[in-house]
């Protein structure tokens, strides 16, 4: 554990020894001897730090349980050594190849204290010194200029609000070209460096003298708006909306924006596509190509005839035999789903909670195995895959792990060249599959395989771009089986019934908290968001443990990130209550987040090299300040993180509904307060409630509840996948019209 002070202190001194230095991210632990006083330990990001270097550092004092008192460096600047002895120590400290103490003394003897000025202005003169030839002089000069460049970058970035971690990422990306990019092409940062958005790049650009109406800025702003749209689920934006959002971001004249838009279209970075019914759509080039490729893959797979598929009669006879051996009887609609899945090539099965999706999944997989087909089951997230495996009794994996990332080649191991060895692929929780992931998956499906997409189309759409499951259904091209009969009523109690009531726009039946007698759907009314947050804390830390629900059994959901009852505030409160600080726990603050050993965390980005993916939930089991690493235990095993990569992790005591999708917990506590007004929609409440297996506790006010139930409309996602599919193939009868006895 680290106890830190808040006051910023400044020290000037010389690095007398390096305890630790990471050349990749610049982090170091060093001993700094001040101009006056005893040596101190400094800790922080100082790229290229060498013994003998003089620095002026600013930071806060902290006392580490293992390492004692140390100064956590927030910023620094180089201070040239001013004495002959200081210069000798600096030159022989390891920065300059081939320079030991004797050669350093010879340089100082020859040039005096002007030796650093010689390095700046006339490095070729170094060869005047006996023992230093032209080649060594060139190597020394190169090392000197690279070293100065690194520090110049760090100082420039610090002066304009960029922290050490960001500065380190910029330097790692561009190396000696970093200052050129910062001063001449700063908007590249937003596109090429993780963690840097347009606003940060714009701030650096303005500091470098780039004007508000510079074409570079306007073009970058348009690209940023389209990139942001992709993050919000859109594949493209209509012209008017694109210009309106760009104008709001950039604050400039629309005529200038139209010129900038014409230029990014001319350069090929943006493509506009006409539509007969709507105004032109503007795509990022790679996004348009991805949507077209996805449509092509679906049509190609769906257009191929299959050999050796069973007839309806054969499948129904097998199902009857299976039933005679003790399996659950299937309804005609469920039997139709099994028949269609086995005949393929693409089948969509959709239905709400309790409608038998798991029963059908198990029957399809059993039938395929009886046919001696190779079967694979997958889901978008680790928790969803684990649940799929438990319910189906079959092995299941995430889509990413099924495809297998090859870190050497930098792409998935399975693709068109190396397809999956499967005859039948079942994709569960398909509503969570975004269009990009669907494309990657379908690239790897062999032309002879059947694919079954199973999901609840009434849940929230995917976090990533597109509306894949709904587009498949809306296209009318592929057979769709809709499950409407509820079988899990008694098992699911009021949770399942309420989910269907909400889906139909009717108020759910919730028992007031003050009258609770063991029911599975509870409403705890609280007037303010602050009171709702306090109630969440009490329910999770006191009430639920008394009922046998520990942290591993409980999920807290909130619609918003910010606010008194938002995910951020709830995570901080729950962290303090459920995983308080202790002398045996190491912790580290990064930006707004405090990470502590024992914390529950969620991965927020796909990290192919570490084989962890967006939505994976784990626990921090170990942190090491000296090595600057943390170990997180996921369902698939431990994963090592460098401290510089901890921004991929967020606390997971509370999650947004989107991040909770695909998971089920015995107990779910959901905040539903009218202060979250803009998020109150029917599919959000429906998705949140269906995360609960045994107990659902809604905390908020009736105004928020009414708003969520009554608001069916949702923001449109701009995608043309369904239209591309419809235009390419005639309408295909859906499996809903088929009946089997």
XYZ file of C-alpha atoms in Angstrom:
741
model
C 0.000 0.000 0.000
C 1.144 3.575 -0.686
C 0.265 6.592 1.434
C 0.686 9.808 -0.582
C 0.753 13.498 0.307
C -1.034 16.027 -1.872
C 1.430 18.969 -1.851
C 3.745 19.250 -4.866
C 7.461 19.532 -4.055
C 10.406 20.481 -6.261
C 13.941 19.094 -6.076
C 17.047 19.760 -8.163
C 19.820 17.216 -8.114
C 21.855 14.568 -9.902
C 20.909 10.949 -10.547
C 23.583 9.018 -8.703
C 22.211 5.535 -9.452
C 19.413 3.815 -11.370
C 17.641 1.131 -9.341
C 15.292 0.235 -12.198
C 14.682 1.554 -15.702
C 12.236 0.262 -18.330
C 13.424 1.367 -21.790
C 9.994 0.676 -23.330
C 7.879 3.078 -21.276
C 10.575 5.147 -19.556
C 9.570 4.237 -16.006
C 12.429 4.381 -13.550
C 13.306 4.170 -9.890
C 16.419 6.204 -9.179
C 18.494 7.758 -6.422
C 18.655 11.551 -6.766
C 21.217 13.510 -4.775
C 19.954 17.082 -4.276
C 22.198 20.135 -4.331
C 21.766 20.159 -0.576
C 20.744 17.258 1.632
C 20.757 13.469 1.587
C 19.941 11.298 -1.456
C 16.248 10.521 -2.062
C 14.394 7.918 -4.114
C 12.417 9.195 -7.090
C 9.819 7.139 -8.985
C 8.200 8.040 -12.307
C 8.381 8.156 -16.089
C 11.738 9.648 -17.161
C 12.622 8.202 -20.591
C 16.342 7.851 -21.217
C 17.307 8.553 -17.606
C 21.012 7.944 -16.957
C 23.300 8.177 -13.961
C 25.031 11.536 -13.756
C 22.116 13.415 -15.291
C 20.952 16.557 -13.500
C 17.177 17.068 -13.185
C 14.683 19.430 -11.676
C 11.758 17.200 -10.622
C 8.318 18.022 -9.274
C 6.092 15.546 -7.508
C 4.445 14.366 -4.306
C 5.972 12.491 -1.422
C 4.619 9.053 -0.608
C 5.583 6.317 1.799
C 5.561 2.820 0.390
C 5.123 -0.143 2.740
C 8.040 -1.961 1.114
C 10.230 0.788 -0.340
C 9.934 3.600 2.193
C 9.705 7.343 1.456
C 9.917 8.313 -2.215
C 9.026 11.197 -4.511
C 6.437 10.320 -7.179
C 7.551 12.410 -10.195
C 4.791 14.297 -11.996
C 7.043 16.409 -14.250
C 10.713 17.111 -14.755
C 13.192 19.077 -16.821
C 16.852 18.626 -17.639
C 19.392 20.768 -15.835
C 22.843 20.746 -17.343
C 25.587 19.848 -14.886
C 27.567 22.974 -14.110
C 30.757 21.581 -12.609
C 33.589 19.670 -14.250
C 32.997 16.679 -11.962
C 29.269 16.727 -12.729
C 29.940 16.766 -16.474
C 32.394 13.861 -16.188
C 29.806 11.836 -14.249
C 27.127 12.655 -16.826
C 29.255 11.742 -19.868
C 30.373 8.455 -18.284
C 26.936 7.535 -16.910
C 26.026 5.122 -19.729
C 24.219 7.402 -22.149
C 27.128 7.701 -24.589
C 28.423 4.450 -26.139
C 32.163 3.978 -25.774
C 32.635 6.751 -23.181
C 33.974 5.615 -19.836
C 35.350 7.783 -17.092
C 38.805 8.181 -18.689
C 37.460 9.401 -22.034
C 34.952 11.656 -20.220
C 37.810 13.223 -18.239
C 39.787 13.668 -21.476
C 36.831 15.476 -23.110
C 36.435 17.817 -20.141
C 40.186 18.445 -20.011
C 40.242 19.334 -23.710
C 37.068 21.458 -23.940
C 36.518 22.426 -20.321
C 32.974 23.080 -19.166
C 32.053 23.999 -22.795
C 31.961 20.297 -23.794
C 28.130 20.175 -23.790
C 27.986 23.253 -26.020
C 30.395 21.483 -28.378
C 28.039 18.503 -28.450
C 25.200 20.871 -29.388
C 26.870 22.902 -32.087
C 30.086 21.252 -33.301
C 29.977 17.512 -32.482
C 32.564 16.746 -35.188
C 35.187 18.454 -32.997
C 35.011 15.579 -30.511
C 37.515 13.723 -32.695
C 40.122 16.307 -31.673
C 40.451 14.416 -28.396
C 42.985 11.556 -28.435
C 41.240 8.154 -28.434
C 38.010 9.472 -30.028
C 37.880 8.848 -33.764
C 35.286 10.138 -36.276
C 33.020 7.054 -35.912
C 32.913 7.241 -32.117
C 32.350 10.984 -32.313
C 29.357 10.361 -34.629
C 27.880 7.749 -32.261
C 28.248 10.119 -29.316
C 26.586 12.964 -31.225
C 23.682 10.732 -32.306
C 23.057 9.503 -28.754
C 23.203 13.095 -27.449
C 20.642 14.428 -29.930
C 18.240 11.485 -29.464
C 18.443 11.898 -25.702
C 17.683 15.610 -25.909
C 14.800 14.906 -28.288
C 13.135 12.535 -25.822
C 13.295 15.092 -23.039
C 12.150 17.895 -25.329
C 9.083 15.834 -26.199
C 8.358 15.141 -22.532
C 8.650 18.799 -21.554
C 6.487 19.953 -24.494
C 3.771 17.453 -23.643
C 3.820 18.238 -19.946
C 3.516 21.963 -20.614
C 0.348 21.255 -22.576
C -1.335 18.884 -20.148
C -0.187 15.471 -21.384
C 0.745 13.072 -18.598
C 3.870 10.865 -18.536
C 2.005 7.741 -19.693
C 0.618 9.561 -22.745
C 3.994 11.101 -23.499
C 5.606 7.697 -23.288
C 3.077 6.200 -25.756
C 3.691 9.065 -28.189
C 7.444 8.581 -28.025
C 7.143 4.791 -28.405
C 5.024 5.299 -31.532
C 7.113 7.923 -33.323
C 10.539 7.862 -31.638
C 12.829 10.506 -33.161
C 10.000 11.727 -35.416
C 7.742 12.551 -32.462
C 8.418 16.301 -32.330
C 7.777 16.599 -36.065
C 4.391 14.920 -35.608
C 3.559 17.057 -32.563
C 4.423 20.320 -34.292
C 3.361 19.606 -37.886
C 0.829 16.734 -37.900
C -0.641 16.560 -34.378
C -4.009 15.218 -35.528
C -2.327 11.948 -36.434
C -2.167 11.278 -32.697
C -5.949 10.876 -32.454
C -5.917 8.220 -35.180
C -2.692 6.390 -34.348
C -2.017 6.518 -30.574
C -4.166 4.629 -28.089
C -5.800 6.820 -25.468
C -5.487 10.095 -27.378
C -8.683 11.561 -28.737
C -9.367 14.466 -31.033
C -9.730 16.995 -28.207
C -6.252 16.226 -26.823
C -4.705 16.331 -30.292
C -6.559 19.573 -30.976
C -5.155 21.139 -27.817
C -1.618 20.179 -28.825
C -2.234 21.449 -32.350
C -3.374 24.824 -31.106
C -0.288 24.993 -28.889
C 1.819 24.299 -31.984
C 0.220 27.271 -33.755
C -2.305 25.507 -35.994
C -5.301 27.797 -36.463
C -8.967 26.964 -35.894
C -9.721 27.095 -39.626
C -6.664 25.176 -40.813
C -7.803 22.542 -43.380
C -5.830 19.915 -41.452
C -7.969 20.612 -38.360
C -11.269 20.600 -40.247
C -10.482 17.341 -42.039
C -9.365 15.718 -38.791
C -12.584 16.903 -37.133
C -14.721 15.268 -39.815
C -12.787 11.996 -39.471
C -13.211 12.229 -35.706
C -16.990 12.651 -35.986
C -17.212 9.556 -38.203
C -14.952 7.593 -35.832
C -17.126 8.625 -32.894
C -20.211 7.574 -34.848
C -18.651 4.138 -35.301
C -18.228 3.941 -31.524
C -21.913 4.790 -31.127
C -22.957 1.932 -33.395
C -23.269 3.728 -36.759
C -21.618 2.571 -39.956
C -22.160 5.906 -41.667
C -23.711 9.338 -41.129
C -26.037 11.268 -43.435
C -24.469 14.416 -44.857
C -26.532 16.923 -42.832
C -25.901 15.126 -39.538
C -22.173 14.793 -40.256
C -21.802 18.511 -41.017
C -23.953 19.522 -38.056
C -21.932 17.461 -35.577
C -18.630 18.630 -37.082
C -19.733 22.246 -36.862
C -20.640 21.767 -33.202
C -17.208 20.222 -32.552
C -15.094 22.674 -34.550
C -17.102 25.896 -34.268
C -16.454 27.002 -37.842
C -18.334 28.058 -40.952
C -20.299 25.361 -42.814
C -18.798 26.412 -46.146
C -15.306 25.631 -44.888
C -16.523 22.276 -43.621
C -18.015 21.441 -47.008
C -14.630 22.148 -48.614
C -12.933 19.945 -46.024
C -15.486 17.180 -46.621
C -14.852 17.344 -50.367
C -11.122 16.991 -49.686
C -11.384 13.906 -47.437
C -13.659 12.339 -50.061
C -11.153 13.211 -52.813
C -8.298 11.689 -50.783
C -10.272 8.458 -50.292
C -10.361 8.634 -46.493
C -14.142 9.089 -46.628
C -16.521 7.564 -49.164
C -20.019 8.794 -49.891
C -22.646 6.359 -51.087
C -25.941 7.423 -52.607
C -29.240 5.900 -51.551
C -32.528 6.161 -53.406
C -34.568 6.740 -50.238
C -32.208 8.879 -48.151
C -29.537 11.499 -48.541
C -25.996 10.225 -49.221
C -24.267 8.337 -46.446
C -20.657 9.177 -45.572
C -18.478 6.246 -44.506
C -14.905 5.918 -43.417
C -13.380 3.923 -46.254
C -12.531 0.856 -44.161
C -16.007 0.897 -42.597
C -17.797 0.792 -45.948
C -15.552 -2.039 -47.087
C -16.334 -3.949 -43.888
C -20.110 -3.612 -44.320
C -19.940 -4.692 -47.961
C -17.699 -7.632 -47.096
C -20.052 -8.773 -44.317
C -23.025 -8.689 -46.686
C -21.023 -10.623 -49.273
C -19.985 -13.293 -46.763
C -23.564 -13.812 -45.610
C -24.892 -14.050 -49.143
C -22.120 -16.374 -50.257
C -22.639 -18.704 -47.297
C -26.406 -18.609 -47.658
C -26.312 -19.379 -51.371
C -24.431 -22.662 -51.164
C -26.227 -26.017 -51.263
C -25.415 -28.563 -48.532
C -25.002 -32.295 -48.986
C -25.935 -34.871 -46.396
C -28.416 -32.770 -44.433
C -31.319 -34.627 -42.799
C -34.878 -34.175 -43.998
C -37.617 -32.807 -41.759
C -38.996 -36.326 -41.324
C -35.621 -37.762 -40.314
C -35.021 -34.967 -37.813
C -38.482 -35.297 -36.270
C -38.050 -39.071 -35.963
C -34.729 -38.508 -34.167
C -36.302 -35.925 -31.859
C -39.086 -38.381 -30.982
C -36.525 -41.074 -30.204
C -34.592 -38.582 -28.071
C -37.778 -37.698 -26.216
C -38.513 -41.388 -25.610
C -35.108 -41.633 -23.943
C -36.027 -38.925 -21.430
C -35.263 -35.628 -23.136
C -37.723 -32.741 -23.003
C -40.461 -32.749 -25.610
C -40.185 -29.946 -28.166
C -43.043 -27.850 -29.426
C -43.681 -27.682 -33.191
C -41.918 -24.313 -33.359
C -38.908 -25.661 -31.478
C -38.800 -28.709 -33.741
C -38.929 -26.372 -36.749
C -35.929 -24.528 -35.349
C -33.931 -27.750 -35.019
C -34.846 -28.903 -38.538
C -33.982 -25.567 -40.074
C -30.673 -25.350 -38.208
C -29.616 -28.749 -39.525
C -30.592 -27.870 -43.082
C -28.998 -24.430 -42.979
C -27.010 -22.788 -44.241
C -27.901 -19.779 -42.015
C -30.647 -19.858 -39.393
C -31.713 -17.184 -36.900
C -33.483 -18.172 -33.670
C -34.763 -15.349 -31.484
C -36.865 -15.173 -28.340
C -37.081 -13.675 -24.881
C -36.179 -15.227 -21.505
C -37.759 -18.562 -20.701
C -38.761 -19.341 -24.306
C -36.533 -22.378 -24.708
C -33.456 -21.052 -26.520
C -31.139 -23.188 -24.386
C -33.285 -26.299 -24.906
C -33.118 -25.794 -28.670
C -29.364 -25.155 -28.560
C -28.806 -28.443 -26.757
C -31.083 -30.325 -29.181
C -29.347 -28.862 -32.253
C -25.901 -29.735 -30.896
C -27.000 -33.261 -29.915
C -28.513 -33.858 -33.357
C -25.377 -32.626 -35.123
C -23.205 -34.893 -32.995
C -25.509 -37.813 -33.808
C -24.809 -37.033 -37.475
C -21.073 -37.090 -36.585
C -20.716 -33.434 -37.476
C -18.050 -31.295 -35.882
C -19.856 -28.753 -33.697
C -18.582 -25.495 -32.189
C -20.457 -23.244 -29.745
C -19.395 -19.675 -29.067
C -20.529 -16.388 -27.502
C -19.216 -12.814 -27.646
C -17.997 -12.631 -24.000
C -16.265 -14.949 -21.577
C -19.134 -14.971 -19.086
C -21.680 -15.663 -21.824
C -19.537 -18.535 -23.145
C -19.170 -20.008 -19.661
C -22.911 -19.832 -19.118
C -23.568 -21.361 -22.558
C -21.298 -24.284 -21.709
C -22.965 -24.844 -18.332
C -26.515 -24.768 -19.750
C -25.883 -26.749 -22.916
C -23.524 -29.304 -21.441
C -21.158 -28.698 -24.376
C -17.762 -26.973 -24.589
C -18.084 -23.301 -25.578
C -15.652 -20.443 -26.080
C -15.657 -16.766 -26.898
C -15.669 -15.873 -30.590
C -12.215 -14.331 -30.254
C -10.734 -17.460 -28.701
C -12.459 -19.680 -31.244
C -10.799 -17.705 -34.041
C -7.453 -17.656 -32.222
C -5.244 -14.575 -32.406
C -1.809 -14.981 -33.993
C 0.417 -12.293 -32.392
C 3.234 -12.857 -34.873
C 1.084 -12.400 -37.980
C -1.133 -9.794 -36.317
C -4.473 -11.325 -37.274
C -6.789 -14.202 -36.382
C -5.382 -17.677 -36.985
C -8.661 -18.767 -38.596
C -9.859 -16.911 -41.676
C -10.701 -17.708 -45.298
C -7.253 -19.233 -45.816
C -7.419 -21.304 -42.598
C -11.133 -21.920 -41.946
C -12.544 -23.471 -38.797
C -12.849 -27.249 -38.821
C -16.612 -27.241 -38.184
C -19.758 -28.566 -39.795
C -22.107 -26.630 -37.510
C -21.407 -23.362 -35.720
C -23.793 -22.095 -33.024
C -23.419 -18.441 -32.035
C -25.260 -17.599 -28.804
C -26.112 -14.086 -27.512
C -26.036 -12.918 -31.124
C -27.584 -9.544 -30.215
C -24.197 -8.661 -28.689
C -22.243 -9.505 -31.843
C -21.223 -6.360 -33.677
C -20.855 -6.272 -37.432
C -17.035 -6.210 -37.410
C -16.810 -9.314 -35.223
C -19.479 -11.027 -37.343
C -17.350 -10.342 -40.420
C -14.238 -11.827 -38.781
C -16.214 -14.895 -37.719
C -17.854 -15.491 -41.097
C -14.497 -15.178 -42.848
C -13.475 -18.326 -40.985
C -16.633 -20.384 -41.654
C -16.065 -23.037 -44.343
C -18.496 -23.017 -47.239
C -19.878 -26.437 -46.277
C -20.846 -25.462 -42.707
C -24.181 -24.491 -41.164
C -24.387 -21.396 -38.953
C -27.053 -20.778 -36.305
C -27.406 -17.350 -34.672
C -29.348 -17.445 -31.404
C -30.266 -14.322 -29.444
C -32.871 -11.963 -28.083
C -33.524 -9.234 -30.646
C -35.347 -7.137 -28.027
C -32.200 -6.639 -25.950
C -29.854 -3.714 -26.388
C -27.868 -3.804 -29.638
C -24.141 -4.511 -29.625
C -21.663 -2.047 -28.153
C -19.735 -2.143 -31.421
C -20.947 -0.888 -34.811
C -23.999 -2.143 -36.642
C -27.195 -3.887 -35.620
C -26.224 -7.333 -36.801
C -28.942 -9.611 -35.393
C -31.773 -7.198 -36.131
C -30.430 -6.547 -39.630
C -30.374 -10.292 -40.333
C -33.995 -10.544 -39.241
C -35.101 -7.337 -40.983
C -33.561 -8.353 -44.292
C -36.057 -11.205 -44.721
C -33.377 -13.154 -46.569
C -32.626 -15.865 -44.014
C -34.990 -18.221 -42.156
C -36.015 -16.875 -38.749
C -37.640 -18.801 -35.911
C -39.369 -16.597 -33.314
C -39.950 -18.217 -29.932
C -42.912 -16.699 -28.090
C -44.161 -19.412 -25.723
C -42.806 -19.070 -22.188
C -41.637 -22.311 -20.551
C -39.549 -20.999 -17.684
C -42.400 -19.242 -15.914
C -42.277 -21.218 -12.683
C -38.484 -21.474 -12.619
C -37.984 -17.806 -13.460
C -40.841 -16.623 -11.263
C -41.887 -13.036 -11.702
C -38.567 -12.071 -13.323
C -39.450 -13.819 -16.582
C -43.059 -12.630 -16.502
C -42.006 -9.038 -15.829
C -39.465 -9.123 -18.643
C -42.225 -9.970 -21.105
C -44.529 -7.331 -19.612
C -41.810 -4.704 -20.091
C -41.179 -5.856 -23.657
C -44.863 -5.252 -24.418
C -44.774 -1.794 -22.819
C -46.655 -2.746 -19.657
C -45.633 -1.958 -16.087
C -43.957 -4.878 -14.303
C -45.281 -6.239 -11.004
C -42.766 -5.166 -8.355
C -43.104 -5.690 -4.615
C -42.298 -2.582 -2.517
C -39.174 -3.106 -0.460
C -41.040 -2.397 2.778
C -43.472 -5.266 2.017
C -40.948 -7.813 0.748
C -41.572 -11.407 1.839
C -39.253 -13.363 -0.407
C -40.520 -12.305 -3.842
C -37.976 -12.152 -6.671
C -38.762 -8.647 -8.036
C -38.447 -5.744 -5.609
C -38.782 -1.974 -6.008
C -37.066 0.258 -3.443
C -38.243 3.815 -4.054
C -35.799 6.615 -3.327
C -36.471 10.286 -3.969
C -32.963 11.428 -4.929
C -30.069 9.836 -6.797
C -27.896 10.225 -3.685
C -30.417 8.242 -1.652
C -30.562 5.600 -4.374
C -26.767 5.211 -4.245
C -26.860 4.839 -0.452
C -29.556 2.177 -0.793
C -27.436 0.239 -3.327
C -24.536 0.200 -0.887
C -26.749 -1.022 1.969
C -28.423 -3.740 -0.122
C -25.130 -5.094 -1.509
C -23.109 -4.975 1.721
C -25.803 -5.899 4.267
C -29.107 -7.218 2.927
C -27.939 -9.572 0.181
C -25.176 -11.278 2.229
C -27.844 -12.156 4.841
C -29.757 -13.930 2.057
C -26.630 -15.809 0.972
C -25.652 -13.607 -1.990
C -21.958 -12.723 -1.833
C -20.011 -10.444 -4.166
C -19.502 -13.257 -6.704
C -23.294 -13.749 -6.859
C -24.212 -10.073 -7.204
C -24.236 -7.626 -10.095
C -24.915 -3.896 -9.723
C -26.157 -2.100 -12.846
C -26.607 1.592 -13.559
C -27.597 3.207 -16.878
C -25.114 6.106 -16.617
C -21.388 6.524 -16.014
C -21.564 9.860 -14.205
C -23.723 11.263 -11.429
C -24.284 10.315 -7.771
C -25.844 6.980 -8.767
C -23.718 6.405 -11.864
C -21.286 3.550 -12.386
C -18.199 5.572 -11.431
C -19.563 6.760 -8.077
C -21.041 3.344 -7.255
C -17.754 1.610 -8.064
C -15.835 3.911 -5.746
C -18.327 3.412 -2.907
C -18.518 -0.357 -3.363
C -14.722 -0.643 -3.645
C -14.311 1.191 -0.337
C -16.887 -1.049 1.342
C -16.078 -4.433 -0.199
C -12.309 -4.125 -0.713
C -11.054 -1.503 1.745
C -7.387 -0.472 1.902
C -5.063 -2.439 4.135
C -1.382 -2.661 4.964
C -1.125 -5.872 2.955
C -2.784 -4.462 -0.173
C -0.856 -2.584 -2.852
C -2.764 0.098 -4.739
C -2.147 2.513 -7.594
C -4.043 5.527 -8.883
C -4.301 6.074 -12.633
C -6.326 9.151 -13.590
C -9.752 8.891 -11.943
C -9.365 5.216 -11.020
C -7.736 3.704 -7.939
C -6.687 0.086 -8.515
C -6.200 -2.142 -5.482
C -5.269 -5.773 -5.012
C -8.511 -7.727 -4.684
C -10.567 -5.429 -6.950
C -13.093 -6.827 -9.418
C -12.299 -5.341 -12.845
C -13.552 -5.524 -16.417
C -11.496 -5.426 -19.616
C -12.714 -2.551 -21.808
C -10.756 -3.160 -25.019
C -9.757 -6.133 -27.127
C -6.135 -6.955 -26.287
C -5.218 -9.640 -28.760
C -1.644 -10.016 -27.545
C -2.808 -10.839 -24.000
C -5.793 -12.855 -25.252
C -8.285 -10.830 -23.184
C -11.271 -9.108 -24.693
C -13.800 -6.371 -24.116
C -16.246 -7.535 -21.434
C -14.005 -10.091 -19.684
C -14.374 -9.761 -15.892
C -11.597 -10.712 -13.477
C -9.922 -9.875 -10.181
C -6.610 -8.150 -9.471
C -4.699 -10.757 -7.480
C -1.273 -9.120 -7.356
C 0.425 -5.766 -7.974
C 4.162 -5.075 -7.996
C 5.365 -1.456 -7.958
C 8.983 -2.433 -8.573
C 8.175 -4.415 -11.721
C 5.240 -2.100 -12.531
C 2.996 -5.058 -13.258
C -0.404 -6.303 -12.136
C -1.828 -9.809 -12.425
C -5.545 -10.213 -13.112
C -7.239 -13.581 -12.723
C -9.895 -14.184 -15.400
C -12.037 -17.266 -15.963
C -9.469 -18.355 -18.540
C -6.482 -17.877 -16.211
C -4.059 -15.155 -15.014
C -3.042 -12.261 -17.273
C -0.106 -9.895 -16.701
C -0.530 -6.144 -17.257
C 2.074 -3.419 -17.361
C 1.009 -0.400 -15.328
C 0.957 1.632 -18.544
C -1.851 -0.634 -19.821
C -4.101 -0.468 -16.768
C -6.302 2.046 -18.581
C -7.763 -1.022 -20.330
C -9.310 -2.026 -16.999
C -12.208 -0.467 -15.111
C -13.659 -1.368 -11.727
C -16.501 -3.858 -12.119
C -18.406 -3.743 -8.837
C -20.996 -1.833 -10.879
C -21.462 -1.995 -14.658
C -23.490 -0.254 -17.319
C -26.276 -2.330 -18.849
C -24.305 -2.708 -22.085
C -21.296 -4.141 -20.260
C -23.512 -6.431 -18.188
C -25.131 -7.894 -21.301
C -24.331 -11.554 -21.803
C -23.918 -12.145 -18.067
C -26.366 -13.607 -15.578
C -26.038 -13.373 -11.803
C -28.203 -14.855 -9.040
C -28.909 -11.346 -7.715
C -29.054 -8.104 -9.697
C -29.357 -4.628 -8.182
C -30.319 -1.962 -10.709
C -30.479 1.807 -10.346
C -33.405 3.258 -12.272
C -33.767 6.913 -11.357
C -35.319 9.782 -13.292
C -32.011 11.683 -13.144
C -30.883 9.151 -15.771
C -33.734 10.395 -17.937
C -31.982 10.312 -21.323
C -31.102 6.619 -20.874
C -34.550 5.471 -19.759
C -35.661 3.123 -22.520
C -37.614 -0.100 -22.618
C -34.893 -2.318 -24.040
C -32.435 -1.053 -21.418
C -34.736 -2.032 -18.537
C -35.596 -5.305 -20.277
C -31.925 -6.190 -20.759
C -31.034 -5.285 -17.168
C -33.857 -7.301 -15.630
C -33.023 -10.399 -17.656
C -29.521 -10.465 -16.102
C -31.152 -11.681 -12.838
C -31.628 -15.392 -12.176
C -33.195 -15.427 -8.696
C -33.589 -11.879 -7.371
C -33.938 -8.473 -9.020
C -33.847 -5.323 -6.881
C -34.709 -2.053 -8.644
C -33.723 1.082 -6.730
C -34.985 4.469 -7.888
C -38.283 6.258 -8.456
C -41.491 5.455 -10.307
C -40.968 8.373 -12.668
C -37.810 6.739 -13.982
C -39.509 3.347 -14.128
C -42.484 4.731 -16.081
C -40.185 6.545 -18.494
C -38.236 3.342 -19.209
C -41.329 1.185 -19.744
C -43.104 3.669 -21.995
C -40.145 4.675 -24.173
C -39.953 2.103 -26.936
C -38.222 4.189 -29.584
C -34.456 4.274 -29.648
C -31.901 6.208 -31.597
C -31.542 4.878 -35.127
C -28.343 3.095 -36.036
C -27.143 4.066 -39.481
C -26.412 0.776 -41.218
C -27.254 -0.539 -44.680
C -26.553 -4.232 -44.080
C -30.222 -5.256 -44.268
C -30.727 -3.223 -47.448
C -27.622 -4.755 -49.088
C -28.918 -8.248 -48.285
C -32.428 -7.484 -49.559
C -31.165 -6.044 -52.835
C -29.031 -9.086 -53.572
C -31.477 -11.950 -53.019
C -35.215 -12.536 -53.381
C -37.278 -12.999 -50.250
C -36.866 -16.414 -48.601
C -39.733 -17.995 -46.610
C -38.948 -17.940 -42.913
C -38.997 -20.969 -40.668
C -41.809 -19.334 -38.705
C -44.196 -20.577 -41.401
C -43.043 -24.181 -41.133
C -44.835 -26.621 -38.844
C -43.725 -30.058 -37.817
C -45.674 -32.713 -35.970
